[in-house]
């Protein structure tokens, strides 16, 4: 039942990939035009890349987006990991359903609604210490949104992880805090990395929240691109798209390779350990009450 | 033992404090503010509303005096439904949003299901690469991908599709491809397709091949096998993917704005306009509250569905 034996399957796969990639490839091709028109290739030139490198407004927006993205991703990994721990390990307690709903809701709630609610918070006269709209507001909004995604990713990793190591360490008198950093964090590290990358991309990509919460001093890249899409286009935007596509593709391919090889190493190490002491796992006793649901 | 349990319980309290505090401050409190502002009276000043909490002289606590004008407006439009010449700004935006989101979900499902199925059935070594190729466009800038469709659909003779059709002699005058509902639909399907493919793939890849072989051995034709084995077993993936597409699609603002011009009014756009140019924050908040109420129904259904099916051991926990 392999796909190779069915031409219809291959045709469908190719058609959908074409649908996904043709628009992007067009932008890449048109970025090398020498003319002023964004949808035509008039000779070959790199002039729009030079233009891109000179555009200070755009570079400022890129730098701001990178900064907000890195800070929001880091905060989201911290808050999201702790939230995942609460959701995966604490079992049911009064208010646990409310907490689960609160942490996952930003994933399914329309961004316009989240944006509006946060504007009302940051513009509210009772909360002047939040500093009003601006970079901090955008960072907080992105962190809240990304926390939901990180928490889902980390939760699934926590639930499938073998807990006997943690329990053994607790039995041997290791304080829970230390167990978390010495044992849990290394085991869930791939999920943390994946969560950080996902959060970073979400933040870099977000227009609605950033636009609603920005003030004149805080124009992120999507906000600037959106404004330019409304006020006349130059092939510079094509050049920008090409740069982003190339950078993202490289990052994703490298990260994917790294994660695959880490997975393979871990699997090999586990097989090795199992071969040396096949009876090691069952001897660990469960003296800690099971906190799982 | 009891001491340890006590220490663990205290540790749990302090551990939970950070995410609890964060979510209360940046999610629950802002949402309470939306509800409050939706009950306020609009006013052109900063902030552009009069709070429903009024402090009378001599009172210790503010007096709660809600103004239901924004909700009444939505309610009146609902009552005026069917009356010729009625002004149904909000209701038509709602209808347009729900219809477009439903069409987007349906198209994503029709394109994404066979696609996810073929990826799940391809050789194990190839799966990872095929999946990564789906994710790649998703990781690149969302706005620039929408912009790419503006380039393709441009309605002058410079638009790529128009240029191809003109050169092939199929048409004589450039087609009006951009700034209509069709363009918005194409952009939505393009942007949301990965959200449908990923949960479907995750579900289909776990499908037990032996069940299909058994069905074939028992004489079922491929279509019968698909309808009676594969489709029922992938129900969860279909539900999850549809929710991931439908819910954000209802509130979408960017795609209708860029690909629809001013011609495709959706409810996300109404919130944006009432909040921005119209400075009617109570109305924007009231629409947001109704939006959450309308979307809560499918979310609760999804949750129920997930729990009801979680027990039959299909996914373990």
Short mmCIF file of N, CA and C in Angstrom, two decimals, chain A residues 131-293:
data_model
loop_
_atom_site.label_atom_id
_atom_site.label_comp_id
_atom_site.label_asym_id
_atom_site.label_seq_id
_atom_site.Cartn_x
_atom_site.Cartn_y
_atom_site.Cartn_z
N UNK A 131 2.31 50.66 32.26
CA UNK A 131 3.05 51.47 31.30
C UNK A 131 2.30 51.79 30.02
N UNK A 132 1.03 51.48 29.94
CA UNK A 132 0.27 51.82 28.74
C UNK A 132 0.72 51.01 27.54
N UNK A 133 0.18 51.37 26.35
CA UNK A 133 0.54 50.64 25.15
C UNK A 133 2.01 50.87 24.80
N UNK A 134 2.59 49.93 24.08
CA UNK A 134 3.98 50.05 23.68
C UNK A 134 4.65 48.70 23.67
N UNK A 135 5.99 48.72 23.69
CA UNK A 135 6.75 47.49 23.54
C UNK A 135 6.41 46.48 24.65
N UNK A 136 6.32 46.99 25.90
CA UNK A 136 6.05 46.08 27.02
C UNK A 136 4.69 45.40 26.84
N UNK A 137 3.72 46.18 26.38
CA UNK A 137 2.38 45.62 26.16
C UNK A 137 2.43 44.53 25.08
N UNK A 138 3.16 44.79 23.99
CA UNK A 138 3.26 43.80 22.91
C UNK A 138 3.95 42.54 23.44
N UNK A 139 5.01 42.74 24.22
CA UNK A 139 5.73 41.60 24.79
C UNK A 139 4.80 40.76 25.67
N UNK A 140 4.03 41.43 26.54
CA UNK A 140 3.13 40.70 27.44
C UNK A 140 2.07 39.95 26.64
N UNK A 141 1.55 40.59 25.59
CA UNK A 141 0.52 39.95 24.77
C UNK A 141 1.09 38.71 24.08
N UNK A 142 2.29 38.85 23.49
CA UNK A 142 2.90 37.71 22.80
C UNK A 142 3.21 36.59 23.78
N UNK A 143 3.68 36.96 24.98
CA UNK A 143 3.99 35.92 25.97
C UNK A 143 2.73 35.14 26.33
N UNK A 144 1.62 35.86 26.54
CA UNK A 144 0.37 35.18 26.90
C UNK A 144 -0.06 34.23 25.79
N UNK A 145 -0.01 34.70 24.54
CA UNK A 145 -0.41 33.86 23.41
C UNK A 145 0.49 32.63 23.30
N UNK A 146 1.81 32.85 23.38
CA UNK A 146 2.76 31.76 23.15
C UNK A 146 2.78 30.78 24.31
N UNK A 147 2.48 31.26 25.53
CA UNK A 147 2.44 30.37 26.69
C UNK A 147 1.49 29.20 26.43
N UNK A 148 0.37 29.48 25.78
CA UNK A 148 -0.60 28.42 25.49
C UNK A 148 0.04 27.33 24.64
N UNK A 149 0.75 27.74 23.58
CA UNK A 149 1.36 26.76 22.67
C UNK A 149 2.47 25.99 23.38
N UNK A 150 3.33 26.72 24.12
CA UNK A 150 4.43 26.06 24.83
C UNK A 150 3.87 25.05 25.83
N UNK A 151 2.82 25.45 26.54
CA UNK A 151 2.29 24.56 27.58
C UNK A 151 1.73 23.27 26.97
N UNK A 152 1.09 23.37 25.80
CA UNK A 152 0.59 22.16 25.15
C UNK A 152 1.74 21.23 24.73
N UNK A 153 2.77 21.84 24.12
CA UNK A 153 3.93 21.06 23.67
C UNK A 153 4.61 20.35 24.84
N UNK A 154 4.88 21.13 25.91
CA UNK A 154 5.63 20.59 27.05
C UNK A 154 4.78 19.55 27.79
N UNK A 155 3.46 19.82 27.88
CA UNK A 155 2.58 18.85 28.56
C UNK A 155 2.65 17.48 27.91
N UNK A 156 2.61 17.44 26.56
CA UNK A 156 2.61 16.14 25.90
C UNK A 156 3.93 15.42 26.17
N UNK A 157 5.03 16.19 26.22
CA UNK A 157 6.33 15.58 26.52
C UNK A 157 6.37 15.07 27.97
N UNK A 158 5.81 15.87 28.89
CA UNK A 158 5.81 15.47 30.31
C UNK A 158 4.99 14.20 30.50
N UNK A 159 3.87 14.10 29.77
CA UNK A 159 3.00 12.95 29.96
C UNK A 159 3.61 11.67 29.42
N UNK A 160 4.42 11.77 28.37
CA UNK A 160 4.98 10.55 27.81
C UNK A 160 6.33 10.20 28.44
N UNK A 161 6.87 11.11 29.30
CA UNK A 161 8.19 10.83 29.87
C UNK A 161 8.10 9.77 30.97
N UNK A 162 9.15 8.97 31.07
CA UNK A 162 9.21 7.92 32.07
C UNK A 162 9.50 8.56 33.43
N UNK A 163 8.58 8.39 34.37
CA UNK A 163 8.73 9.12 35.63
C UNK A 163 9.57 8.38 36.66
N UNK A 164 10.01 7.16 36.33
CA UNK A 164 10.72 6.40 37.36
C UNK A 164 12.02 7.09 37.78
N UNK A 165 12.66 7.81 36.83
CA UNK A 165 13.90 8.52 37.17
C UNK A 165 13.63 9.58 38.24
N UNK A 166 12.57 10.37 38.01
CA UNK A 166 12.23 11.41 38.98
C UNK A 166 11.90 10.80 40.34
N UNK A 167 11.13 9.70 40.29
CA UNK A 167 10.72 9.08 41.54
C UNK A 167 11.91 8.49 42.29
N UNK A 168 12.86 7.92 41.54
CA UNK A 168 14.06 7.38 42.16
C UNK A 168 14.83 8.49 42.86
N UNK A 169 14.97 9.63 42.18
CA UNK A 169 15.72 10.75 42.76
C UNK A 169 15.02 11.26 44.01
N UNK A 170 13.67 11.35 43.96
CA UNK A 170 12.93 11.81 45.13
C UNK A 170 13.11 10.82 46.30
N UNK A 171 13.09 9.53 45.98
CA UNK A 171 13.26 8.51 47.02
C UNK A 171 14.64 8.60 47.65
N UNK A 172 15.61 8.98 46.84
CA UNK A 172 16.97 9.06 47.36
C UNK A 172 17.20 10.38 48.09
N UNK A 173 16.15 11.19 48.25
CA UNK A 173 16.25 12.38 49.08
C UNK A 173 16.57 13.66 48.34
N UNK A 174 16.50 13.63 47.03
CA UNK A 174 16.77 14.85 46.26
C UNK A 174 15.57 15.78 46.38
N UNK A 175 15.80 17.06 46.70
CA UNK A 175 14.65 17.97 46.81
C UNK A 175 13.95 18.16 45.46
N UNK A 176 12.61 18.30 45.48
CA UNK A 176 11.84 18.37 44.22
C UNK A 176 12.37 19.42 43.25
N UNK A 177 12.77 20.57 43.78
CA UNK A 177 13.26 21.66 42.96
C UNK A 177 14.47 21.21 42.14
N UNK A 178 15.39 20.48 42.83
CA UNK A 178 16.59 20.01 42.17
C UNK A 178 16.26 18.91 41.16
N UNK A 179 15.33 18.02 41.54
CA UNK A 179 14.91 16.96 40.64
C UNK A 179 14.46 17.57 39.32
N UNK A 180 13.69 18.67 39.42
CA UNK A 180 13.17 19.30 38.23
C UNK A 180 14.30 19.75 37.30
N UNK A 181 15.31 20.43 37.89
CA UNK A 181 16.35 20.98 37.03
C UNK A 181 17.36 19.94 36.56
N UNK A 182 17.63 18.93 37.41
CA UNK A 182 18.67 17.96 37.06
C UNK A 182 18.11 16.83 36.18
N UNK A 183 16.85 16.47 36.40
CA UNK A 183 16.30 15.33 35.65
C UNK A 183 15.22 15.74 34.65
N UNK A 184 14.20 16.46 35.13
CA UNK A 184 13.07 16.76 34.25
C UNK A 184 13.48 17.64 33.07
N UNK A 185 14.17 18.74 33.35
CA UNK A 185 14.50 19.69 32.28
C UNK A 185 15.31 19.03 31.15
N UNK A 186 16.38 18.27 31.46
CA UNK A 186 17.09 17.64 30.34
C UNK A 186 16.21 16.69 29.52
N UNK A 187 15.30 16.00 30.19
CA UNK A 187 14.44 15.05 29.45
C UNK A 187 13.49 15.79 28.52
N UNK A 188 12.93 16.91 29.00
CA UNK A 188 11.96 17.62 28.16
C UNK A 188 12.62 18.70 27.30
N UNK A 189 13.97 18.74 27.29
CA UNK A 189 14.68 19.80 26.56
C UNK A 189 14.24 19.94 25.09
N UNK A 190 14.05 18.84 24.34
CA UNK A 190 13.62 19.03 22.95
C UNK A 190 12.30 19.78 22.84
N UNK A 191 11.37 19.49 23.77
CA UNK A 191 10.08 20.19 23.75
C UNK A 191 10.29 21.67 24.09
N UNK A 192 11.23 21.96 25.01
CA UNK A 192 11.48 23.36 25.35
C UNK A 192 12.04 24.11 24.15
N UNK A 193 12.97 23.47 23.44
CA UNK A 193 13.55 24.11 22.26
C UNK A 193 12.48 24.32 21.19
N UNK A 194 11.70 23.28 20.94
CA UNK A 194 10.64 23.40 19.94
C UNK A 194 9.66 24.50 20.34
N UNK A 195 9.32 24.55 21.65
CA UNK A 195 8.41 25.57 22.14
C UNK A 195 8.98 26.97 21.95
N UNK A 196 10.27 27.12 22.22
CA UNK A 196 10.90 28.44 22.07
C UNK A 196 10.85 28.88 20.61
N UNK A 197 11.21 27.96 19.72
CA UNK A 197 11.21 28.31 18.29
C UNK A 197 9.81 28.66 17.80
N UNK A 198 8.83 27.86 18.23
CA UNK A 198 7.45 28.13 17.82
C UNK A 198 7.00 29.49 18.35
N UNK A 199 7.29 29.75 19.63
CA UNK A 199 6.89 31.02 20.24
C UNK A 199 7.57 32.20 19.54
N UNK A 200 8.86 32.03 19.23
CA UNK A 200 9.60 33.09 18.55
C UNK A 200 8.96 33.40 17.19
N UNK A 201 8.63 32.36 16.44
CA UNK A 201 8.00 32.56 15.13
C UNK A 201 6.64 33.22 15.27
N UNK A 202 5.84 32.74 16.24
CA UNK A 202 4.51 33.33 16.43
C UNK A 202 4.63 34.81 16.72
N UNK A 203 5.57 35.16 17.57
CA UNK A 203 5.74 36.56 17.94
C UNK A 203 6.24 37.39 16.76
N UNK A 204 7.23 36.87 16.03
CA UNK A 204 7.77 37.59 14.87
C UNK A 204 6.68 37.83 13.83
N UNK A 205 5.71 36.92 13.78
CA UNK A 205 4.72 36.90 12.71
C UNK A 205 3.45 37.66 13.05
N UNK A 206 3.27 37.96 14.34
CA UNK A 206 1.97 38.48 14.76
C UNK A 206 1.76 39.92 14.33
N UNK A 207 0.65 40.14 13.66
CA UNK A 207 0.31 41.52 13.28
C UNK A 207 -0.78 42.11 14.18
N UNK A 208 -1.85 41.35 14.41
CA UNK A 208 -3.05 41.92 15.04
C UNK A 208 -2.74 42.46 16.44
N UNK A 209 -2.13 41.62 17.29
CA UNK A 209 -1.83 42.07 18.66
C UNK A 209 -0.86 43.24 18.64
N UNK A 210 0.20 43.12 17.82
CA UNK A 210 1.21 44.18 17.78
C UNK A 210 0.60 45.49 17.30
N UNK A 211 -0.28 45.42 16.30
CA UNK A 211 -0.86 46.65 15.76
C UNK A 211 -1.79 47.30 16.78
N UNK A 212 -2.58 46.49 17.49
CA UNK A 212 -3.52 47.08 18.44
C UNK A 212 -2.80 47.66 19.64
N UNK A 213 -1.66 47.06 20.01
CA UNK A 213 -0.99 47.49 21.24
C UNK A 213 0.18 48.42 21.00
N UNK A 214 0.49 48.73 19.72
CA UNK A 214 1.67 49.55 19.48
C UNK A 214 1.37 51.02 19.69
N UNK A 215 2.40 51.77 20.06
CA UNK A 215 2.32 53.22 20.06
C UNK A 215 3.34 53.69 19.01
N UNK A 216 3.42 55.01 18.73
CA UNK A 216 4.30 55.43 17.63
C UNK A 216 5.75 54.95 17.75
N UNK A 217 6.20 54.64 18.96
CA UNK A 217 7.60 54.22 19.11
C UNK A 217 7.82 52.73 18.97
N UNK A 218 6.76 51.96 18.71
CA UNK A 218 6.94 50.51 18.73
C UNK A 218 6.33 49.87 17.50
N UNK A 219 7.00 50.04 16.34
CA UNK A 219 6.51 49.44 15.10
C UNK A 219 7.28 48.16 14.85
N UNK A 220 6.60 47.02 15.00
CA UNK A 220 7.27 45.75 14.69
C UNK A 220 7.21 45.52 13.18
N UNK A 221 7.95 44.52 12.73
CA UNK A 221 8.06 44.27 11.29
C UNK A 221 6.69 44.03 10.62
N UNK A 222 5.84 43.13 11.16
CA UNK A 222 4.54 42.94 10.50
C UNK A 222 3.70 44.22 10.43
N UNK A 223 3.77 45.05 11.48
CA UNK A 223 3.01 46.30 11.47
C UNK A 223 3.50 47.19 10.34
N UNK A 224 4.82 47.25 10.17
CA UNK A 224 5.39 48.08 9.11
C UNK A 224 5.04 47.50 7.73
N UNK A 225 5.16 46.19 7.58
CA UNK A 225 4.85 45.57 6.28
C UNK A 225 3.39 45.80 5.93
N UNK A 226 2.50 45.65 6.92
CA UNK A 226 1.07 45.87 6.67
C UNK A 226 0.83 47.29 6.19
N UNK A 227 1.46 48.25 6.86
CA UNK A 227 1.29 49.65 6.45
C UNK A 227 1.78 49.84 5.01
N UNK A 228 2.91 49.21 4.67
CA UNK A 228 3.45 49.39 3.32
C UNK A 228 2.58 48.71 2.27
N UNK A 229 1.97 47.57 2.64
CA UNK A 229 1.09 46.88 1.69
C UNK A 229 -0.09 47.77 1.33
N UNK A 230 -0.43 48.70 2.24
CA UNK A 230 -1.55 49.60 1.98
C UNK A 230 -1.13 50.85 1.22
N UNK A 231 0.16 51.22 1.33
CA UNK A 231 0.59 52.47 0.71
C UNK A 231 1.65 52.22 -0.35
N UNK A 232 1.26 51.60 -1.46
CA UNK A 232 2.18 51.48 -2.57
C UNK A 232 3.30 50.49 -2.30
N UNK A 233 3.63 49.70 -3.30
CA UNK A 233 4.60 48.63 -3.12
C UNK A 233 5.82 48.84 -3.98
N UNK A 234 6.94 48.38 -3.46
CA UNK A 234 8.15 48.33 -4.26
C UNK A 234 8.68 46.91 -4.17
N UNK A 235 9.49 46.47 -5.16
CA UNK A 235 10.01 45.09 -5.12
C UNK A 235 10.85 44.83 -3.87
N UNK A 236 11.13 45.87 -3.10
CA UNK A 236 11.85 45.71 -1.85
C UNK A 236 11.16 44.67 -0.96
N UNK A 237 9.82 44.71 -0.95
CA UNK A 237 9.06 43.76 -0.13
C UNK A 237 9.35 42.32 -0.58
N UNK A 238 9.49 42.12 -1.90
CA UNK A 238 9.84 40.79 -2.41
C UNK A 238 11.20 40.35 -1.88
N UNK A 239 12.15 41.30 -1.87
CA UNK A 239 13.49 40.98 -1.38
C UNK A 239 13.41 40.60 0.10
N UNK A 240 12.61 41.36 0.85
CA UNK A 240 12.44 41.06 2.28
C UNK A 240 11.87 39.65 2.46
N UNK A 241 10.85 39.30 1.66
CA UNK A 241 10.24 37.98 1.76
C UNK A 241 11.27 36.90 1.48
N UNK A 242 12.10 37.13 0.44
CA UNK A 242 13.11 36.13 0.09
C UNK A 242 14.08 35.91 1.24
N UNK A 243 14.54 37.02 1.84
CA UNK A 243 15.49 36.90 2.97
C UNK A 243 14.85 36.08 4.09
N UNK A 244 13.58 36.40 4.41
CA UNK A 244 12.91 35.69 5.51
C UNK A 244 12.77 34.21 5.18
N UNK A 245 12.32 33.91 3.94
CA UNK A 245 12.13 32.51 3.56
C UNK A 245 13.43 31.73 3.68
N UNK A 246 14.53 32.32 3.17
CA UNK A 246 15.82 31.62 3.20
C UNK A 246 16.27 31.39 4.65
N UNK A 247 16.19 32.45 5.47
CA UNK A 247 16.63 32.32 6.87
C UNK A 247 15.79 31.27 7.61
N UNK A 248 14.47 31.35 7.44
CA UNK A 248 13.60 30.42 8.16
C UNK A 248 13.84 28.99 7.71
N UNK A 249 13.98 28.78 6.38
CA UNK A 249 14.20 27.43 5.89
C UNK A 249 15.48 26.84 6.49
N UNK A 250 16.55 27.65 6.48
CA UNK A 250 17.81 27.16 7.05
C UNK A 250 17.63 26.78 8.51
N UNK A 251 16.99 27.68 9.29
CA UNK A 251 16.81 27.42 10.72
C UNK A 251 16.00 26.15 10.94
N UNK A 252 14.90 26.01 10.19
CA UNK A 252 14.03 24.85 10.41
C UNK A 252 14.77 23.56 10.05
N UNK A 253 15.48 23.58 8.91
CA UNK A 253 16.19 22.37 8.49
C UNK A 253 17.24 21.99 9.53
N UNK A 254 18.01 22.99 10.00
CA UNK A 254 19.07 22.70 10.98
C UNK A 254 18.46 22.20 12.29
N UNK A 255 17.43 22.89 12.77
CA UNK A 255 16.80 22.50 14.04
C UNK A 255 16.23 21.09 13.93
N UNK A 256 15.62 20.79 12.77
CA UNK A 256 15.03 19.48 12.55
C UNK A 256 16.09 18.38 12.60
N UNK A 257 17.22 18.65 11.91
CA UNK A 257 18.33 17.69 11.91
C UNK A 257 18.83 17.45 13.33
N UNK A 258 19.02 18.57 14.06
CA UNK A 258 19.56 18.47 15.42
C UNK A 258 18.64 17.64 16.29
N UNK A 259 17.32 17.89 16.15
CA UNK A 259 16.38 17.17 16.99
C UNK A 259 16.35 15.69 16.65
N UNK A 260 16.41 15.39 15.34
CA UNK A 260 16.39 13.98 14.93
C UNK A 260 17.59 13.23 15.47
N UNK A 261 18.79 13.86 15.36
CA UNK A 261 19.98 13.15 15.79
C UNK A 261 19.98 13.01 17.31
N UNK A 262 19.44 14.03 18.02
CA UNK A 262 19.36 13.92 19.49
C UNK A 262 18.44 12.77 19.87
N UNK A 263 17.31 12.64 19.10
CA UNK A 263 16.38 11.55 19.36
C UNK A 263 17.06 10.19 19.17
N UNK A 264 17.83 10.10 18.08
CA UNK A 264 18.50 8.85 17.78
C UNK A 264 19.52 8.51 18.87
N UNK A 265 20.27 9.55 19.31
CA UNK A 265 21.27 9.32 20.37
C UNK A 265 20.59 8.83 21.63
N UNK A 266 19.44 9.46 21.97
CA UNK A 266 18.75 9.07 23.20
C UNK A 266 18.26 7.62 23.11
N UNK A 267 17.72 7.29 21.93
CA UNK A 267 17.23 5.92 21.74
C UNK A 267 18.38 4.92 21.88
N UNK A 268 19.53 5.28 21.30
CA UNK A 268 20.69 4.39 21.37
C UNK A 268 21.15 4.24 22.83
N UNK A 269 21.18 5.36 23.55
CA UNK A 269 21.61 5.33 24.95
C UNK A 269 20.67 4.45 25.78
N UNK A 270 19.39 4.57 25.50
CA UNK A 270 18.40 3.78 26.24
C UNK A 270 18.59 2.29 25.98
N UNK A 271 18.81 1.94 24.67
CA UNK A 271 19.03 0.54 24.34
C UNK A 271 20.27 0.02 25.05
N UNK A 272 21.32 0.87 25.06
CA UNK A 272 22.58 0.53 25.71
C UNK A 272 22.34 0.25 27.19
N UNK A 273 21.65 1.19 27.85
CA UNK A 273 21.39 1.06 29.29
C UNK A 273 20.56 -0.20 29.57
N UNK A 274 19.59 -0.45 28.72
CA UNK A 274 18.72 -1.62 28.92
C UNK A 274 19.53 -2.90 28.78
N UNK A 275 20.52 -2.89 27.88
CA UNK A 275 21.34 -4.08 27.67
C UNK A 275 22.23 -4.37 28.86
N UNK A 276 22.72 -3.31 29.52
CA UNK A 276 23.63 -3.51 30.65
C UNK A 276 22.89 -3.99 31.88
N UNK A 277 21.78 -3.33 32.24
CA UNK A 277 21.07 -3.75 33.45
C UNK A 277 19.58 -3.90 33.14
N UNK A 278 19.20 -5.03 32.60
CA UNK A 278 17.80 -5.21 32.19
C UNK A 278 16.83 -5.19 33.36
N UNK A 279 17.31 -5.37 34.58
CA UNK A 279 16.39 -5.42 35.72
C UNK A 279 16.31 -4.10 36.45
N UNK A 280 17.07 -3.09 35.98
CA UNK A 280 17.16 -1.84 36.75
C UNK A 280 15.80 -1.16 36.91
N UNK A 281 15.02 -1.10 35.83
CA UNK A 281 13.79 -0.31 35.89
C UNK A 281 12.77 -0.81 36.90
N UNK A 282 12.44 -2.12 36.95
CA UNK A 282 11.36 -2.56 37.83
C UNK A 282 11.68 -2.45 39.31
N UNK A 283 12.97 -2.35 39.71
CA UNK A 283 13.30 -2.33 41.14
C UNK A 283 12.96 -1.00 41.80
N UNK A 284 12.69 0.05 41.00
CA UNK A 284 12.35 1.34 41.59
C UNK A 284 10.95 1.27 42.19
N UNK A 285 10.85 1.56 43.48
CA UNK A 285 9.54 1.45 44.12
C UNK A 285 8.80 2.77 44.06
N UNK A 286 7.49 2.69 44.07
CA UNK A 286 6.67 3.89 43.99
C UNK A 286 6.22 4.30 45.38
N UNK A 287 7.04 5.10 46.06
CA UNK A 287 6.64 5.50 47.40
C UNK A 287 5.96 6.86 47.40
N UNK A 288 6.04 7.55 46.28
CA UNK A 288 5.36 8.85 46.19
C UNK A 288 3.95 8.61 45.67
N UNK A 289 2.96 9.20 46.33
CA UNK A 289 1.60 9.04 45.81
C UNK A 289 1.54 9.52 44.36
N UNK A 290 0.87 8.75 43.54
CA UNK A 290 0.80 9.07 42.13
C UNK A 290 -0.02 10.35 41.92
N UNK A 291 0.64 11.36 41.36
CA UNK A 291 -0.05 12.64 41.20
C UNK A 291 -0.80 12.71 39.88
N UNK A 292 -0.56 11.68 39.06
CA UNK A 292 -1.28 11.71 37.77
C UNK A 292 -2.75 11.45 38.00
N UNK A 293 -3.54 11.97 37.05
CA UNK A 293 -4.98 11.80 37.15
C UNK A 293 -5.40 10.36 37.12
#
